[in-house]
Coordinates of C-alpha atoms and ligand atoms in Angstrom, one line a residue:
C1 CA -20.4 63.6 -59.4
E2 CA -16.9 64.2 -58.2
I3 CA -16.7 61.2 -55.8
E4 CA -17.7 59.0 -58.6
V5 CA -14.9 60.2 -60.9
S6 CA -12.3 59.7 -58.3
K7 CA -13.8 56.1 -57.9
D8 CA -13.4 55.4 -61.5
E9 CA -9.6 56.9 -61.5
D10 CA -8.9 54.6 -58.4
V11 CA -10.3 51.6 -60.4
K12 CA -8.1 52.4 -63.6
R13 CA -5.0 53.0 -61.3
M14 CA -5.6 49.7 -59.8
I15 CA -6.1 47.9 -63.1
A16 CA -3.0 49.6 -64.6
Q17 CA -1.0 48.2 -61.7
H18 CA -2.3 44.8 -61.6
P19 CA 0.0 42.4 -63.6
C20 CA -2.9 39.8 -64.2
Y21 CA -5.5 42.4 -65.3
S22 CA -3.2 44.5 -67.5
K23 CA -0.8 43.0 -70.1
E24 CA 1.2 46.2 -70.1
A25 CA 1.4 46.0 -66.2
Q26 CA 2.9 42.5 -66.1
H27 CA 6.6 43.6 -66.7
K28 CA 6.5 46.7 -64.3
F29 CA 4.3 45.7 -61.3
G30 CA 4.3 42.5 -59.3
R31 CA 2.1 40.6 -56.8
I32 CA 2.5 38.6 -53.6
H33 CA 0.6 35.5 -53.0
L34 CA 0.1 34.5 -49.5
A35 CA -0.5 30.7 -48.7
V36 CA -2.8 31.1 -45.7
A37 CA -5.8 29.0 -47.0
P38 CA -5.1 25.0 -46.9
K39 CA -8.7 23.9 -46.7
C40 CA -11.0 23.2 -49.9
N41 CA -14.8 22.9 -49.8
I42 CA -15.0 21.1 -53.3
Q43 CA -13.3 18.4 -55.4
C44 CA -12.4 19.4 -58.8
N45 CA -11.5 16.3 -60.9
Y46 CA -8.3 17.6 -62.1
C47 CA -7.0 18.4 -58.7
D48 CA -4.7 16.5 -56.6
R49 CA -4.9 18.1 -53.2
K50 CA -1.4 17.3 -52.3
F51 CA -0.5 20.4 -54.4
D52 CA -1.8 24.0 -54.7
C53 CA -5.1 24.8 -56.0
V54 CA -4.9 24.2 -59.6
N55 CA -7.6 26.8 -60.4
E56 CA -4.9 29.5 -59.9
S57 CA -1.7 27.8 -59.5
R58 CA 0.3 25.1 -61.1
P59 CA 0.6 21.6 -59.4
G60 CA 3.9 19.9 -58.7
V61 CA 4.6 21.9 -55.5
T62 CA 2.9 22.4 -52.3
S63 CA 3.3 25.9 -50.7
E64 CA 4.0 26.0 -47.0
V65 CA 1.0 27.3 -45.1
L66 CA 1.6 30.7 -43.2
S67 CA -0.5 31.9 -40.2
P68 CA -2.1 35.5 -40.7
Q69 CA 0.6 36.9 -38.6
A70 CA 3.4 35.3 -40.5
A71 CA 1.7 36.4 -43.7
L72 CA 1.8 40.0 -42.4
E73 CA 5.4 39.7 -41.6
K74 CA 6.3 38.2 -45.0
T75 CA 4.3 41.1 -46.7
K76 CA 6.3 43.6 -44.8
Q77 CA 9.6 42.2 -45.8
V78 CA 8.7 41.7 -49.4
L79 CA 7.1 45.1 -49.8
E80 CA 9.9 46.9 -48.3
A81 CA 12.5 45.2 -50.5
Y82 CA 10.4 45.1 -53.7
P83 CA 8.1 48.4 -53.9
F84 CA 7.1 47.4 -57.4
I85 CA 4.7 44.7 -55.9
K86 CA 1.4 46.5 -55.6
V87 CA -1.0 43.6 -55.4
V88 CA -1.4 41.3 -52.3
G89 CA -3.4 38.3 -52.8
V90 CA -4.6 34.8 -51.4
A91 CA -4.8 32.1 -54.1
G92 CA -4.7 29.0 -51.9
P93 CA -3.3 26.3 -51.5
G94 CA -7.1 25.5 -51.1
D95 CA -10.1 27.9 -51.4
P96 CA -9.5 31.1 -49.6
L97 CA -13.0 31.8 -48.8
A98 CA -13.3 28.5 -46.9
N99 CA -10.4 29.6 -44.6
D100 CA -11.0 32.4 -41.8
E101 CA -7.3 32.6 -41.7
T102 CA -7.6 34.5 -45.2
F103 CA -9.7 37.3 -43.8
E104 CA -7.5 37.6 -40.7
A105 CA -4.3 37.8 -42.9
L106 CA -6.1 40.5 -45.4
E107 CA -7.4 42.7 -42.6
L108 CA -3.8 42.8 -40.9
I109 CA -2.3 43.8 -44.3
K110 CA -4.9 46.4 -45.2
K111 CA -4.4 48.2 -41.9
E112 CA -0.6 48.3 -42.3
F113 CA -0.5 48.9 -46.0
P114 CA -3.8 50.9 -46.9
D115 CA -2.6 51.5 -50.4
V116 CA -2.1 48.0 -51.7
T117 CA -4.6 46.2 -53.8
L118 CA -6.0 43.2 -52.2
C119 CA -6.7 40.3 -54.4
L120 CA -8.3 36.9 -53.9
S121 CA -9.2 33.7 -56.0
T122 CA -11.9 31.4 -55.3
N123 CA -13.8 28.5 -56.7
G124 CA -17.0 30.7 -55.9
L125 CA -19.2 28.0 -54.0
I126 CA -19.5 30.3 -50.9
L127 CA -19.0 33.6 -52.5
P128 CA -22.4 35.1 -51.9
E129 CA -22.4 34.5 -48.3
R130 CA -18.6 35.6 -48.1
L131 CA -18.7 38.8 -50.2
P132 CA -19.6 41.0 -47.1
D133 CA -16.3 39.8 -45.6
L134 CA -14.4 40.5 -48.7
L135 CA -15.7 44.1 -48.8
R136 CA -15.2 44.5 -45.2
V137 CA -11.5 43.8 -45.5
G138 CA -11.1 45.8 -48.5
V139 CA -10.6 43.2 -51.5
T140 CA -11.1 45.1 -54.8
T141 CA -9.8 42.6 -57.2
L142 CA -11.6 38.9 -57.3
T143 CA -10.9 36.0 -59.6
V144 CA -13.5 33.1 -59.5
T145 CA -12.8 29.9 -61.4
M146 CA -16.0 29.1 -63.6
N147 CA -15.7 26.2 -65.9
A148 CA -19.3 25.8 -67.0
I149 CA -22.6 27.4 -66.7
D150 CA -24.5 24.1 -67.7
P151 CA -24.8 22.0 -64.7
E152 CA -24.8 19.0 -66.7
I153 CA -21.2 19.8 -68.0
E154 CA -20.1 21.1 -64.5
A155 CA -21.2 17.7 -63.2
Q156 CA -18.2 16.0 -65.2
L157 CA -15.8 18.5 -63.7
I158 CA -16.3 18.0 -60.1
G159 CA -16.5 15.0 -57.7
H160 CA -18.1 16.6 -54.6
I161 CA -18.9 19.9 -52.9
S162 CA -19.2 20.3 -49.2
Y163 CA -21.9 22.9 -48.6
K164 CA -23.5 24.2 -45.3
G165 CA -22.4 20.9 -43.6
K166 CA -23.5 18.3 -46.3
I167 CA -21.9 16.5 -49.0
Y168 CA -23.4 16.7 -52.6
R169 CA -22.3 15.0 -55.8
G170 CA -23.1 14.7 -59.3
L171 CA -25.7 16.9 -60.8
E172 CA -27.1 18.2 -57.4
A173 CA -23.5 19.5 -56.7
A174 CA -23.2 20.9 -59.9
E175 CA -26.5 22.9 -59.7
I176 CA -25.6 24.5 -56.5
M177 CA -22.1 25.2 -57.7
V178 CA -23.2 27.0 -60.8
K179 CA -26.1 29.0 -59.2
N180 CA -23.8 30.2 -56.4
Q181 CA -21.1 31.2 -58.7
L182 CA -23.3 33.3 -60.9
E183 CA -25.1 34.8 -58.0
G184 CA -21.8 35.5 -56.4
I185 CA -20.2 37.1 -59.7
K186 CA -23.3 39.3 -60.2
M187 CA -23.2 40.4 -56.5
A188 CA -19.4 41.1 -56.5
V189 CA -19.7 43.2 -59.9
E190 CA -22.4 45.2 -58.2
A191 CA -20.5 45.8 -55.3
G192 CA -17.7 47.3 -57.4
L193 CA -15.1 44.6 -57.4
V194 CA -13.1 44.2 -60.6
V195 CA -13.9 40.4 -61.5
K196 CA -11.8 37.9 -63.4
I197 CA -12.9 34.5 -64.3
N198 CA -10.6 31.8 -64.7
T199 CA -11.7 28.9 -66.9
V200 CA -9.8 25.4 -67.0
L201 CA -10.2 24.1 -70.7
V202 CA -10.9 20.4 -70.6
P203 CA -11.1 19.2 -74.3
G204 CA -14.2 16.9 -74.6
I205 CA -15.9 18.3 -71.6
N206 CA -15.9 22.1 -71.8
D207 CA -14.3 23.0 -75.0
E208 CA -17.4 23.7 -77.0
H209 CA -19.3 25.3 -74.2
I210 CA -16.8 28.0 -73.2
V211 CA -18.1 30.6 -75.6
E212 CA -21.4 30.2 -73.9
L213 CA -19.7 31.0 -70.7
A214 CA -17.9 34.1 -72.1
Q215 CA -21.4 35.4 -73.3
K216 CA -22.8 34.9 -69.7
I217 CA -19.9 36.5 -67.9
N218 CA -20.1 39.5 -70.4
E219 CA -23.8 40.0 -69.3
L220 CA -22.8 40.0 -65.8
G221 CA -20.0 42.8 -66.3
V222 CA -16.8 40.7 -65.7
F223 CA -13.7 42.5 -66.6
I224 CA -11.5 39.9 -68.0
M225 CA -11.5 36.0 -68.7
N226 CA -8.5 33.8 -68.3
V227 CA -8.8 30.5 -70.2
M228 CA -6.0 28.0 -68.8
P229 CA -5.1 24.8 -70.2
L230 CA -6.0 21.7 -68.3
I231 CA -3.2 20.1 -66.2
T232 CA -3.7 16.5 -66.5
Q233 CA -3.6 14.7 -63.1
A234 CA -5.7 13.3 -60.5
K235 CA -9.1 11.8 -62.1
F236 CA -8.0 13.5 -65.2
A237 CA -4.7 11.9 -65.4
D238 CA -5.5 10.1 -68.5
R239 CA -7.1 12.9 -70.6
T240 CA -5.0 15.0 -73.1
A241 CA -4.1 18.6 -72.1
P242 CA -5.2 21.2 -74.8
T243 CA -2.3 22.5 -77.1
P244 CA -1.5 26.1 -76.9
A245 CA -2.9 26.5 -80.3
E246 CA -6.2 24.9 -79.0
C247 CA -6.2 27.4 -75.9
K248 CA -5.6 30.4 -78.2
A249 CA -8.6 29.2 -80.6
I250 CA -10.9 29.4 -77.7
Q251 CA -9.5 32.6 -76.4
D252 CA -10.1 34.1 -79.8
R253 CA -13.7 32.8 -80.0
C254 CA -14.5 34.2 -76.7
A255 CA -12.7 37.6 -77.1
P256 CA -15.7 39.3 -78.9
Y257 CA -17.7 39.0 -75.8
V258 CA -14.9 39.6 -73.0
Q259 CA -11.4 40.7 -72.9
Q260 CA -9.0 37.8 -72.7
M261 CA -6.0 37.5 -70.3
R262 CA -3.4 35.6 -72.5
H263 CA -0.3 35.9 -70.2
C264 CA -1.2 33.7 -67.3
R265 CA 1.8 31.7 -65.9
Q266 CA -0.2 29.4 -63.3
C267 CA 1.9 30.8 -60.5
R268 CA 2.3 28.9 -57.2
S269 CA 0.2 30.0 -54.3
D270 CA 3.1 31.6 -52.5
A271 CA 4.8 33.3 -55.6
Y272 CA 5.9 36.9 -55.3
G273 CA 7.5 39.3 -57.8
L274 CA 6.7 39.8 -61.4
I275 CA 4.7 37.1 -62.9
G276 CA 6.9 34.7 -64.8
Q277 CA 9.8 35.6 -62.5
D278 CA 8.7 33.9 -59.2
M279 CA 11.1 35.2 -56.6
S280 CA 10.1 32.7 -54.1
Q281 CA 11.8 30.1 -56.3
M282 CA 15.1 32.3 -56.6
S283 CA 18.3 32.3 -55.0
E284 CA 18.9 35.0 -52.4
E285 CA 21.7 36.1 -54.6
R286 CA 19.4 36.5 -57.7
R287 CA 16.8 38.3 -55.4
N288 CA 19.3 40.8 -54.3
V289 CA 20.2 41.8 -58.0
I290 CA 16.5 42.6 -58.4
K291 CA 16.3 44.6 -55.3
L292 CA 19.2 46.9 -56.8
Ligands
SF4_1 FE1 -8.3 21.8 -55.7 FE2 -8.7 24.5 -56.1 FE3 -10.7 22.7 -57.0 FE4 -10.2 22.9 -54.5 S1 -10.9 24.6 -55.8 S2 -10.4 21.0 -55.5 S3 -8.0 23.2 -54.4 S4 -8.5 22.9 -57.9
SF4_2 FE1 -1.8 35.9 -62.4 FE2 -2.2 33.7 -63.5 FE3 -0.2 34.2 -61.7 FE4 -2.9 34.0 -61.1 S1 -1.7 32.2 -61.8 S2 -1.1 35.6 -60.3 S3 -3.8 35.0 -62.9 S4 -0.6 35.2 -63.8

């Protein structure tokens, strides 16, 4: 019917203008990340909580946390100056779903800018219960970091989770994590969100398992997968990071099942502009050149 056709067109346009979902879009369209979400509800073994969420961002920096109102103000300034930015997202510095401020900020922004694409990244622990809020505020592109579907493997990647007021560790934590991620992804796809999976490649733990994960997320209707190299820090400081060739080999093995994103730059949780050209890190002079 006509409504469905126009919905398909909307999705196509959204993907074509999202720099992370479309390789072609990365040079033309930008995104802004709003750092409104400081708290996290899990502990990944490769995460040092002094920095931004490594599931979407690179470490070494901590983004300044903004209030929802300040996030709206920043969005106004940035979108006015740089109209090629079409995507507004929350990617940390903790887990966006674990912070009510995420939803307050996105709601304010959607009211003011109904045409922007709202995007969010999460570890997925509370995705099933938070999905209605995502839909209510108008999020349409969603990233879930998922590193394993086998709880035995997931248990080697996380220290603990904090879930419904209780701390879980080991296999018990991993079982809850994987179950909720899979359920949340399935629900999100069914609700019409365009879903990306970020997977951190940790040699010696999940390298031989990632293809199985790719097969599973293909069944769930995930749009694209982003295999990212481990950044060695925290509990995993002594491990060896995968080489670009090792990453590529895994991406090639996953590609028959699900489209691969190969241009991720592991941005900061307050980055804006084109990916790979983070304007939050540029001098004002350089930013003004881009504006012209
Ligand atoms: Fe760190 Fe992100 Fe993992 Fe939370 S979800 S522990 S912020 S990497
Ligand atoms: Fe896109 Fe990767 Fe940057 Fe996220 S971290 S905005 S997926 S390029």
